[in-house]
Coordinates of C-alpha atoms in Angstrom, one line a residue:
M4 CA 61.3 -99.0 -35.3
S5 CA 61.3 -100.6 -38.7
L6 CA 63.7 -100.6 -41.6
Y7 CA 60.9 -100.4 -44.1
K8 CA 57.2 -100.4 -43.9
S9 CA 56.1 -103.6 -42.2
S10 CA 59.6 -104.8 -41.7
P11 CA 60.8 -106.0 -38.2
T12 CA 64.5 -105.6 -38.8
T13 CA 66.7 -102.5 -38.2
Q14 CA 70.0 -104.1 -39.0
S15 CA 72.1 -103.3 -42.0
D16 CA 72.4 -106.0 -44.7
S17 CA 76.0 -104.9 -45.3
H18 CA 77.4 -108.1 -44.0
N19 CA 76.0 -109.9 -47.0
I20 CA 78.2 -107.9 -49.4
D21 CA 81.4 -109.5 -50.6
V22 CA 84.1 -106.7 -50.7
T23 CA 85.4 -108.2 -54.0
E24 CA 82.0 -108.0 -55.6
N25 CA 81.0 -105.0 -57.7
A26 CA 77.9 -103.4 -56.2
G27 CA 76.8 -102.2 -59.6
I28 CA 74.9 -99.0 -59.6
I29 CA 75.3 -97.6 -56.1
I30 CA 72.8 -95.0 -54.8
I31 CA 74.1 -93.0 -51.8
G32 CA 71.0 -91.8 -49.9
A33 CA 67.6 -93.5 -49.6
G34 CA 65.4 -90.5 -49.1
M35 CA 62.6 -89.5 -51.5
A36 CA 65.0 -89.1 -54.5
G37 CA 67.3 -92.1 -53.9
S38 CA 64.6 -94.6 -53.1
R39 CA 62.4 -93.6 -55.9
F40 CA 65.3 -93.7 -58.3
A41 CA 66.2 -97.2 -57.2
I42 CA 62.7 -98.5 -57.7
E43 CA 62.1 -96.8 -61.1
L44 CA 65.5 -97.8 -62.5
A45 CA 64.9 -101.4 -61.5
R46 CA 61.5 -101.4 -63.1
A47 CA 63.0 -99.9 -66.3
Q48 CA 65.7 -102.6 -66.3
Q49 CA 63.1 -105.3 -66.1
L50 CA 61.5 -104.1 -69.3
N51 CA 64.7 -104.9 -71.1
D52 CA 65.4 -108.5 -70.4
A53 CA 67.7 -108.9 -73.4
D54 CA 70.7 -107.4 -71.6
V55 CA 72.3 -108.3 -68.2
H56 CA 72.2 -105.2 -66.1
P57 CA 74.4 -104.4 -63.1
P58 CA 72.8 -104.8 -59.7
I59 CA 71.4 -101.9 -57.8
T60 CA 72.6 -101.1 -54.3
L61 CA 70.8 -98.5 -52.2
I62 CA 72.6 -97.1 -49.1
S63 CA 70.7 -95.4 -46.3
K64 CA 72.3 -93.5 -43.5
E65 CA 69.1 -93.7 -41.6
S66 CA 67.6 -97.0 -40.4
H67 CA 64.3 -95.9 -41.9
V68 CA 64.5 -96.3 -45.7
G69 CA 62.5 -94.4 -48.3
Y70 CA 59.9 -92.5 -46.2
N71 CA 58.1 -89.4 -47.4
R72 CA 59.7 -86.5 -45.4
I73 CA 56.8 -84.2 -46.4
M74 CA 54.5 -86.5 -44.3
L75 CA 56.4 -85.8 -41.1
S76 CA 54.2 -82.7 -40.4
P77 CA 50.9 -84.8 -40.2
V78 CA 52.9 -87.4 -38.2
L79 CA 53.9 -84.6 -35.7
A80 CA 50.3 -83.5 -35.6
G81 CA 49.2 -87.0 -34.7
D82 CA 47.1 -87.2 -37.9
T83 CA 49.2 -89.9 -39.5
A84 CA 51.2 -92.9 -38.3
F85 CA 54.9 -93.0 -39.2
D86 CA 54.5 -96.4 -40.9
D87 CA 52.1 -94.7 -43.4
T88 CA 54.9 -92.4 -44.6
Y89 CA 56.9 -95.1 -46.4
L90 CA 57.0 -94.7 -50.2
Y91 CA 57.5 -98.5 -50.8
D92 CA 57.1 -101.8 -49.0
Q93 CA 60.1 -103.9 -48.2
S94 CA 58.8 -106.4 -50.7
D95 CA 59.0 -103.8 -53.5
Y96 CA 62.8 -103.7 -53.1
E97 CA 63.1 -107.4 -52.7
Q98 CA 61.0 -108.3 -55.7
L99 CA 63.0 -105.9 -57.9
G100 CA 66.3 -107.3 -56.7
I101 CA 67.5 -104.0 -55.0
R102 CA 70.0 -104.6 -52.3
V103 CA 69.4 -102.1 -49.4
L104 CA 72.1 -101.3 -46.8
A105 CA 70.5 -99.4 -44.0
G106 CA 72.0 -97.7 -41.0
V107 CA 75.4 -97.2 -42.7
S108 CA 77.0 -94.2 -44.2
V109 CA 79.6 -93.6 -46.9
D110 CA 82.9 -92.2 -45.5
T111 CA 84.9 -91.8 -48.7
M112 CA 84.5 -92.1 -52.4
D113 CA 87.5 -92.8 -54.7
T114 CA 86.4 -91.8 -58.2
N115 CA 89.6 -93.1 -59.8
Q116 CA 89.2 -96.6 -58.5
Q117 CA 85.4 -96.3 -58.7
C118 CA 84.8 -97.5 -55.1
I119 CA 83.3 -96.2 -51.9
E120 CA 84.2 -97.0 -48.3
L121 CA 81.5 -97.4 -45.7
D122 CA 81.7 -96.4 -42.0
N123 CA 81.9 -100.1 -41.1
G124 CA 85.1 -100.4 -43.0
Q125 CA 83.8 -102.2 -46.1
T126 CA 84.8 -101.2 -49.6
L127 CA 82.3 -101.5 -52.5
H128 CA 83.2 -101.0 -56.1
Y129 CA 80.7 -99.4 -58.5
T130 CA 79.9 -99.2 -62.2
K131 CA 78.0 -96.0 -61.7
V132 CA 77.3 -94.0 -58.5
V133 CA 74.4 -91.7 -57.8
I134 CA 74.6 -89.2 -55.0
A135 CA 71.2 -88.5 -53.5
T136 CA 72.4 -87.2 -50.1
G137 CA 69.6 -84.6 -49.9
S138 CA 70.0 -81.6 -47.6
T139 CA 70.5 -80.7 -43.9
A140 CA 68.4 -78.3 -41.8
R141 CA 70.1 -75.0 -41.5
V142 CA 71.0 -73.9 -38.0
I143 CA 71.7 -70.2 -37.5
P144 CA 74.7 -69.9 -35.1
F145 CA 73.1 -67.6 -32.5
P146 CA 74.8 -67.6 -29.2
N147 CA 74.0 -70.8 -27.4
H148 CA 72.6 -72.5 -30.5
K149 CA 74.1 -75.8 -29.4
A150 CA 72.3 -75.8 -26.0
K151 CA 70.0 -78.6 -24.9
G152 CA 66.5 -77.9 -26.2
V153 CA 67.5 -76.5 -29.6
H154 CA 66.1 -78.6 -32.4
V155 CA 65.4 -78.8 -36.1
F156 CA 62.4 -80.5 -37.8
R157 CA 63.9 -82.8 -40.4
D158 CA 63.7 -86.5 -39.7
S159 CA 61.9 -89.2 -37.7
M160 CA 64.0 -88.7 -34.6
D161 CA 63.1 -85.0 -34.6
V162 CA 59.4 -86.0 -34.7
S163 CA 59.8 -88.2 -31.6
T164 CA 61.7 -85.6 -29.7
L165 CA 59.3 -82.8 -30.4
T166 CA 56.2 -84.9 -29.8
E167 CA 57.4 -85.6 -26.3
Y168 CA 57.7 -81.8 -25.6
A169 CA 54.1 -81.3 -26.7
R170 CA 52.8 -84.2 -24.6
Q171 CA 54.4 -82.6 -21.6
G172 CA 52.7 -79.3 -22.4
K173 CA 56.0 -77.4 -22.8
T174 CA 56.4 -73.9 -24.2
G175 CA 58.1 -73.8 -27.6
L176 CA 59.3 -71.2 -30.1
V177 CA 59.7 -71.8 -33.8
I178 CA 62.3 -69.5 -35.5
G179 CA 61.1 -69.1 -39.1
G180 CA 57.7 -68.3 -40.5
G181 CA 58.0 -70.4 -43.7
V182 CA 56.0 -73.5 -44.6
L183 CA 58.0 -75.9 -42.4
G184 CA 57.9 -73.6 -39.4
L185 CA 54.2 -73.0 -39.6
E186 CA 53.5 -76.7 -40.0
A187 CA 55.7 -77.5 -36.9
A188 CA 54.0 -74.8 -34.8
C189 CA 50.5 -75.9 -35.7
A190 CA 51.2 -79.5 -35.2
L191 CA 52.8 -79.1 -31.8
A192 CA 50.1 -76.7 -30.6
G193 CA 47.5 -79.3 -31.6
Q194 CA 49.4 -81.8 -29.5
G195 CA 49.4 -79.7 -26.4
A196 CA 52.5 -77.4 -26.6
S197 CA 52.3 -73.6 -26.2
M198 CA 53.8 -72.3 -29.4
T199 CA 54.9 -69.0 -30.9
V200 CA 56.4 -68.4 -34.3
I201 CA 59.3 -65.9 -34.5
H202 CA 59.6 -64.4 -38.0
V203 CA 62.1 -61.8 -39.2
D204 CA 59.9 -60.4 -42.0
A205 CA 56.7 -58.3 -41.8
Y206 CA 54.4 -61.3 -42.4
V207 CA 54.6 -65.1 -42.6
L208 CA 55.3 -66.9 -45.9
N209 CA 56.4 -63.5 -47.3
T210 CA 58.0 -65.1 -50.4
Q211 CA 55.0 -67.2 -51.2
L212 CA 51.9 -65.2 -50.3
D213 CA 50.9 -61.6 -50.7
L214 CA 49.9 -59.5 -47.6
P215 CA 46.1 -60.1 -47.8
A216 CA 46.5 -63.9 -48.0
A217 CA 49.1 -63.8 -45.2
E218 CA 46.8 -61.8 -43.0
L219 CA 44.1 -64.5 -43.4
L220 CA 46.7 -67.2 -42.5
Q221 CA 47.9 -65.3 -39.5
A222 CA 44.3 -65.0 -38.2
E223 CA 44.0 -68.7 -38.6
L224 CA 47.2 -69.2 -36.6
S225 CA 45.7 -67.2 -33.8
R226 CA 42.6 -69.3 -33.8
R227 CA 44.8 -72.3 -33.5
N228 CA 46.5 -70.8 -30.4
V229 CA 49.8 -70.2 -32.2
G230 CA 51.4 -66.9 -31.2
L231 CA 53.3 -64.8 -33.8
E232 CA 56.1 -62.3 -33.5
V233 CA 56.8 -60.7 -36.9
S234 CA 59.6 -58.3 -37.7
A235 CA 61.4 -60.0 -34.8
N236 CA 65.2 -60.3 -34.8
T237 CA 66.8 -62.9 -32.6
E238 CA 69.7 -61.7 -30.4
A239 CA 70.6 -64.9 -28.6
I240 CA 69.2 -68.1 -27.1
V241 CA 68.9 -67.9 -23.4
I242 CA 70.1 -70.8 -21.3
N243 CA 70.2 -71.8 -17.6
E244 CA 73.1 -73.1 -15.6
A245 CA 72.5 -76.6 -16.9
D246 CA 73.0 -75.4 -20.5
E247 CA 69.2 -75.8 -21.2
V248 CA 67.1 -73.5 -23.2
C249 CA 65.0 -71.2 -21.1
G250 CA 64.2 -68.4 -23.6
L251 CA 65.0 -66.3 -26.6
S252 CA 66.4 -62.8 -26.4
L253 CA 65.2 -60.4 -29.2
K254 CA 67.1 -57.4 -30.5
D255 CA 64.3 -55.1 -29.3
G256 CA 65.2 -55.9 -25.7
R257 CA 62.5 -58.5 -25.0
T258 CA 63.1 -62.0 -23.8
L259 CA 60.5 -64.7 -24.6
A260 CA 60.3 -67.7 -22.3
A261 CA 60.7 -71.2 -23.8
D262 CA 61.4 -74.8 -22.9
F263 CA 62.6 -75.6 -26.4
I264 CA 63.3 -74.0 -29.7
V265 CA 62.8 -75.3 -33.2
M266 CA 64.8 -73.7 -36.0
A267 CA 63.0 -73.8 -39.3
V268 CA 65.1 -71.5 -41.4
G269 CA 65.7 -73.5 -44.6
V270 CA 68.0 -76.2 -45.7
M271 CA 71.5 -76.6 -47.1
P272 CA 72.5 -79.2 -49.7
N273 CA 74.6 -82.1 -48.4
T274 CA 77.7 -81.7 -50.5
A275 CA 80.6 -82.8 -48.1
L276 CA 81.1 -86.3 -49.7
A277 CA 81.1 -84.8 -53.2
K278 CA 83.4 -82.0 -52.3
D279 CA 85.8 -84.4 -50.5
S280 CA 85.8 -86.6 -53.6
G281 CA 86.9 -83.8 -55.9
L282 CA 83.6 -83.1 -57.6
E283 CA 82.7 -79.5 -58.6
V284 CA 80.6 -78.0 -55.9
N285 CA 79.1 -74.6 -55.4
R286 CA 76.0 -74.2 -53.2
G287 CA 75.1 -77.7 -54.4
I288 CA 76.7 -80.4 -56.4
I289 CA 77.1 -79.1 -60.0
V290 CA 75.2 -81.2 -62.5
D291 CA 74.2 -80.8 -66.2
N292 CA 70.6 -81.4 -67.4
C293 CA 71.2 -85.1 -67.6
M294 CA 72.4 -85.2 -64.0
H295 CA 76.1 -85.8 -64.7
T296 CA 78.5 -84.4 -62.2
S297 CA 82.0 -83.2 -63.1
C298 CA 83.3 -86.7 -62.7
P299 CA 82.8 -89.6 -65.1
H300 CA 80.3 -92.3 -63.9
V301 CA 79.1 -90.1 -61.0
Y302 CA 75.6 -88.6 -61.0
A303 CA 73.6 -86.6 -58.5
I304 CA 69.9 -85.9 -58.0
G305 CA 67.6 -84.2 -55.5
E306 CA 68.1 -81.5 -53.0
C307 CA 71.9 -81.9 -53.0
V308 CA 72.3 -80.7 -56.6
E309 CA 72.7 -77.3 -58.3
L310 CA 71.9 -76.7 -62.0
D311 CA 72.4 -73.4 -63.7
G312 CA 72.6 -71.7 -60.3
E313 CA 69.3 -73.2 -59.1
L314 CA 68.7 -75.4 -56.0
F315 CA 65.8 -77.8 -55.8
G316 CA 63.7 -78.3 -52.6
M317 CA 60.3 -79.2 -54.0
V318 CA 59.0 -82.7 -54.9
A319 CA 58.1 -82.0 -58.5
P320 CA 61.6 -81.1 -59.9
V321 CA 63.2 -83.9 -57.9
N322 CA 60.9 -86.4 -59.4
Q323 CA 61.7 -85.0 -62.8
Q324 CA 65.4 -85.4 -62.1
V325 CA 64.8 -89.0 -61.2
D326 CA 62.9 -89.6 -64.4
T327 CA 65.7 -88.0 -66.4
L328 CA 68.4 -90.1 -64.8
V329 CA 66.4 -93.3 -65.3
T330 CA 66.5 -92.6 -69.1
V331 CA 70.3 -92.1 -68.8
L332 CA 71.2 -95.2 -66.8
K333 CA 68.5 -97.8 -67.7
D334 CA 70.5 -99.2 -70.6
T335 CA 73.7 -99.6 -68.5
V336 CA 74.8 -103.3 -69.0
I337 CA 77.4 -105.7 -67.9
S338 CA 79.8 -106.1 -70.8
D339 CA 82.7 -107.8 -69.2
P340 CA 83.7 -109.4 -65.8
A341 CA 84.9 -106.0 -64.6
M342 CA 81.4 -104.7 -65.2
A343 CA 82.5 -101.8 -67.4
S344 CA 79.5 -100.5 -69.2
N345 CA 79.2 -99.9 -72.9
A346 CA 78.9 -96.4 -74.2
P347 CA 75.2 -95.6 -73.8
S348 CA 73.0 -94.3 -76.6
Q349 CA 71.8 -90.8 -75.8
E350 CA 68.9 -91.0 -78.2
H351 CA 66.3 -91.8 -75.5
W352 CA 67.7 -89.5 -72.8
Q353 CA 65.2 -87.0 -71.5
P354 CA 67.1 -83.9 -70.2
F355 CA 65.8 -82.2 -67.1
V356 CA 64.0 -78.9 -67.7
S357 CA 63.3 -76.6 -64.7
K358 CA 59.7 -75.4 -64.6
P359 CA 57.9 -72.8 -62.6
L360 CA 56.8 -74.1 -59.2
S361 CA 53.7 -73.8 -57.2
L362 CA 53.2 -74.1 -53.4
K363 CA 50.4 -75.7 -51.5
L364 CA 50.4 -75.3 -47.8
K365 CA 49.9 -78.6 -46.0
V366 CA 48.8 -77.5 -42.5
S367 CA 45.6 -79.4 -41.8
G368 CA 42.5 -77.3 -42.4
V369 CA 44.5 -74.5 -44.0
A370 CA 44.4 -74.2 -47.8
A371 CA 46.8 -71.8 -49.5
F372 CA 48.3 -71.8 -53.0
S373 CA 50.9 -69.7 -54.7
A374 CA 52.5 -69.8 -58.2
G375 CA 54.7 -67.6 -60.3
E376 CA 55.6 -64.0 -59.5
I377 CA 53.8 -62.1 -56.8
A378 CA 56.3 -59.5 -55.7
F379 CA 57.5 -56.7 -58.0
D380 CA 59.8 -53.7 -57.8
D381 CA 58.4 -50.3 -58.4
S382 CA 59.2 -50.1 -62.1
T383 CA 57.7 -53.5 -62.8
A384 CA 54.6 -52.9 -60.6
E385 CA 53.5 -50.1 -62.9
H386 CA 52.8 -52.7 -65.6
I387 CA 51.1 -55.3 -63.3
E388 CA 47.3 -55.6 -63.2
T389 CA 45.5 -57.5 -60.4
L390 CA 42.3 -59.4 -60.5
V391 CA 41.0 -59.9 -57.0
Y392 CA 38.1 -62.0 -55.5
R393 CA 37.2 -62.0 -51.9
Q394 CA 34.5 -63.9 -49.9
P395 CA 35.1 -62.7 -46.3
T396 CA 32.5 -65.0 -44.7
L397 CA 34.3 -68.1 -46.1
N398 CA 37.8 -66.6 -45.7
H399 CA 38.3 -67.1 -49.5
Y400 CA 40.8 -64.9 -51.4
H401 CA 42.0 -65.1 -54.9
C402 CA 44.5 -62.7 -56.6
L403 CA 45.8 -63.1 -60.1
Y404 CA 48.7 -60.9 -61.2
L405 CA 48.7 -60.1 -65.0
R406 CA 51.2 -58.5 -67.3
D407 CA 50.1 -57.8 -70.9
N408 CA 47.0 -59.9 -70.4
K409 CA 49.1 -62.9 -69.3
I410 CA 49.0 -64.4 -65.9
V411 CA 52.4 -64.1 -64.2
G412 CA 51.4 -65.0 -60.7
A413 CA 48.5 -66.3 -58.5
V414 CA 47.7 -66.5 -54.8
L415 CA 44.7 -68.4 -53.5
Y416 CA 43.6 -68.8 -50.0
G417 CA 40.7 -70.8 -48.6
D418 CA 39.6 -72.3 -52.0
V419 CA 42.6 -73.6 -54.0
N420 CA 40.8 -75.9 -56.4
E421 CA 41.8 -73.8 -59.4
G422 CA 45.5 -73.7 -58.5
S423 CA 46.5 -76.2 -61.2
F424 CA 44.5 -74.3 -63.9
Y425 CA 46.2 -71.0 -63.1
S426 CA 49.6 -72.6 -62.8
Q427 CA 49.2 -74.1 -66.3
L428 CA 48.2 -70.7 -67.7
I429 CA 51.4 -69.2 -66.1
M430 CA 53.7 -71.9 -67.5
D431 CA 52.1 -71.7 -71.0
N432 CA 52.4 -67.9 -71.1
V433 CA 48.8 -67.7 -72.5
D434 CA 47.1 -64.5 -73.5
I435 CA 43.9 -64.7 -71.4
T436 CA 42.0 -61.8 -73.1
P437 CA 39.1 -64.0 -74.3
I438 CA 38.4 -65.4 -70.8
K439 CA 39.5 -62.5 -68.6
D440 CA 36.1 -61.5 -67.4
N441 CA 35.4 -64.9 -65.9
L442 CA 39.0 -66.0 -65.1
L443 CA 38.7 -65.5 -61.3
F444 CA 35.8 -68.0 -61.2
G445 CA 37.9 -70.8 -62.6
A446 CA 38.1 -73.1 -65.6
A447 CA 34.5 -74.2 -65.5
Y448 CA 33.3 -70.6 -66.1
C449 CA 35.8 -69.9 -68.9
D450 CA 35.2 -70.5 -72.6
L451 CA 38.5 -72.4 -73.2
D452 CA 37.4 -73.2 -76.8
A453 CA 37.4 -69.4 -77.4
L454 CA 40.8 -69.2 -75.8
H455 CA 42.1 -72.0 -78.1
S456 CA 40.6 -70.3 -81.2
S457 CA 42.1 -67.0 -80.3
T458 CA 45.5 -68.5 -79.7
T459 CA 45.3 -70.5 -83.0
H460 CA 44.4 -67.4 -84.9
K461 CA 47.3 -65.3 -83.5
S462 CA 49.9 -68.1 -83.7
T463 CA 52.2 -69.1 -86.4
T464 CA 53.3 -72.6 -87.2
S465 CA 56.1 -72.3 -84.6
D466 CA 53.5 -72.0 -81.9
D467 CA 51.9 -75.4 -82.4
K468 CA 53.4 -76.8 -79.2
N469 CA 51.7 -74.0 -77.2
N470 CA 48.4 -74.6 -79.0
S471 CA 48.5 -78.3 -77.9
K472 CA 48.9 -77.2 -74.3
I473 CA 45.7 -75.1 -74.7
C474 CA 44.0 -78.1 -76.1
D475 CA 45.0 -80.0 -72.9
L476 CA 43.4 -77.3 -70.8
V477 CA 40.2 -77.7 -72.7
E478 CA 40.2 -81.5 -72.3
E479 CA 41.0 -81.2 -68.5
A480 CA 38.1 -78.8 -68.0
S481 CA 35.6 -80.8 -70.0

């Protein structure tokens, strides 16, 4: 096991830290958000050599630093080696002067004294601290949920454990028919396990796909020898005398045999450290649009944060949060021996703006895409128009949901190449009347010049920004 890609060591570098030394900008959490922020902040600092910047210290609870958690599914499927999931090489951290402490966790944070205490007893002082503690896999407390054989699918250790079950040809159940649950089931079935997905709703991915697309996906699951139980409610996990999983009891009276169970029922933000430190916490750590928490000098990014009631579990918004915080902290300088920072100029800050998200399913060989609104109540549905394309022999299905000749949602299955095109039209709230007849066939079949001309004709000066977005679509398609 390696600390970084191509690194032979697994030991923490914490013994190199002098407890009297200020660790500068400390980043707690070295997942996709924390590691990327450390790298991007260091790069931004290097562009401004005129000032002396505080050092950057990256703390990782896991021994593996900065790997792409999304790539764990292909690792579990045997399609990718774990070493290929690292976002950066060890040399990237070293060349940028980032100090990495791996295999250690933060026990406490004193925001008055601006210091943290590690689980090895060390105390580090900070100029700024960034909480990037991510999220934890949710475990539903069914009876016997702590039994041997109940797992989640969240980190590298989970991959190792689940892979061993598959290699032994064990029988497994995945509770949860969302993206992660389907990825885990398909990966383990491909590795030799006998897998069945247990889903509480009427069809899988019910918040991302409409019924026709979901039915195509469920047929593909069957072809991959993945069983499926929908509208299935769990009563309890069944165990033997050794406290080992041996099945799952459903509320309809049936009991499904199993050697192991994987819970894939969502995640919960890791907020314990923030809450214990007196920060404002709701479902996630409360931040503003520049990633400030309720406490001075303390920031937060990634899956652990909450902004205007919204949580963030997708890569795109997390990367946007990283970019925002880099603009906020890149000009932090050492202004005295105590390393207090000068009041930063806010002129170049780039506030985070939440944007509509799209989903692309990552199961090897399965292509599905979803964006915008696809489910409507009865009163709204009366005003929704659908454009549908089907090619049964290829298992292709496209459905566009329109309101007032503007796309509000899109579901694609089989061929998802036009996903970004439709997603952009949704975000830009474009009137698609000039291209409506050819819209289902994609950007190449649409007269985007006519779309631009129509939009320009209808728009006032205040709509110049929207016009520029249409120009971008024209350029992308040409």
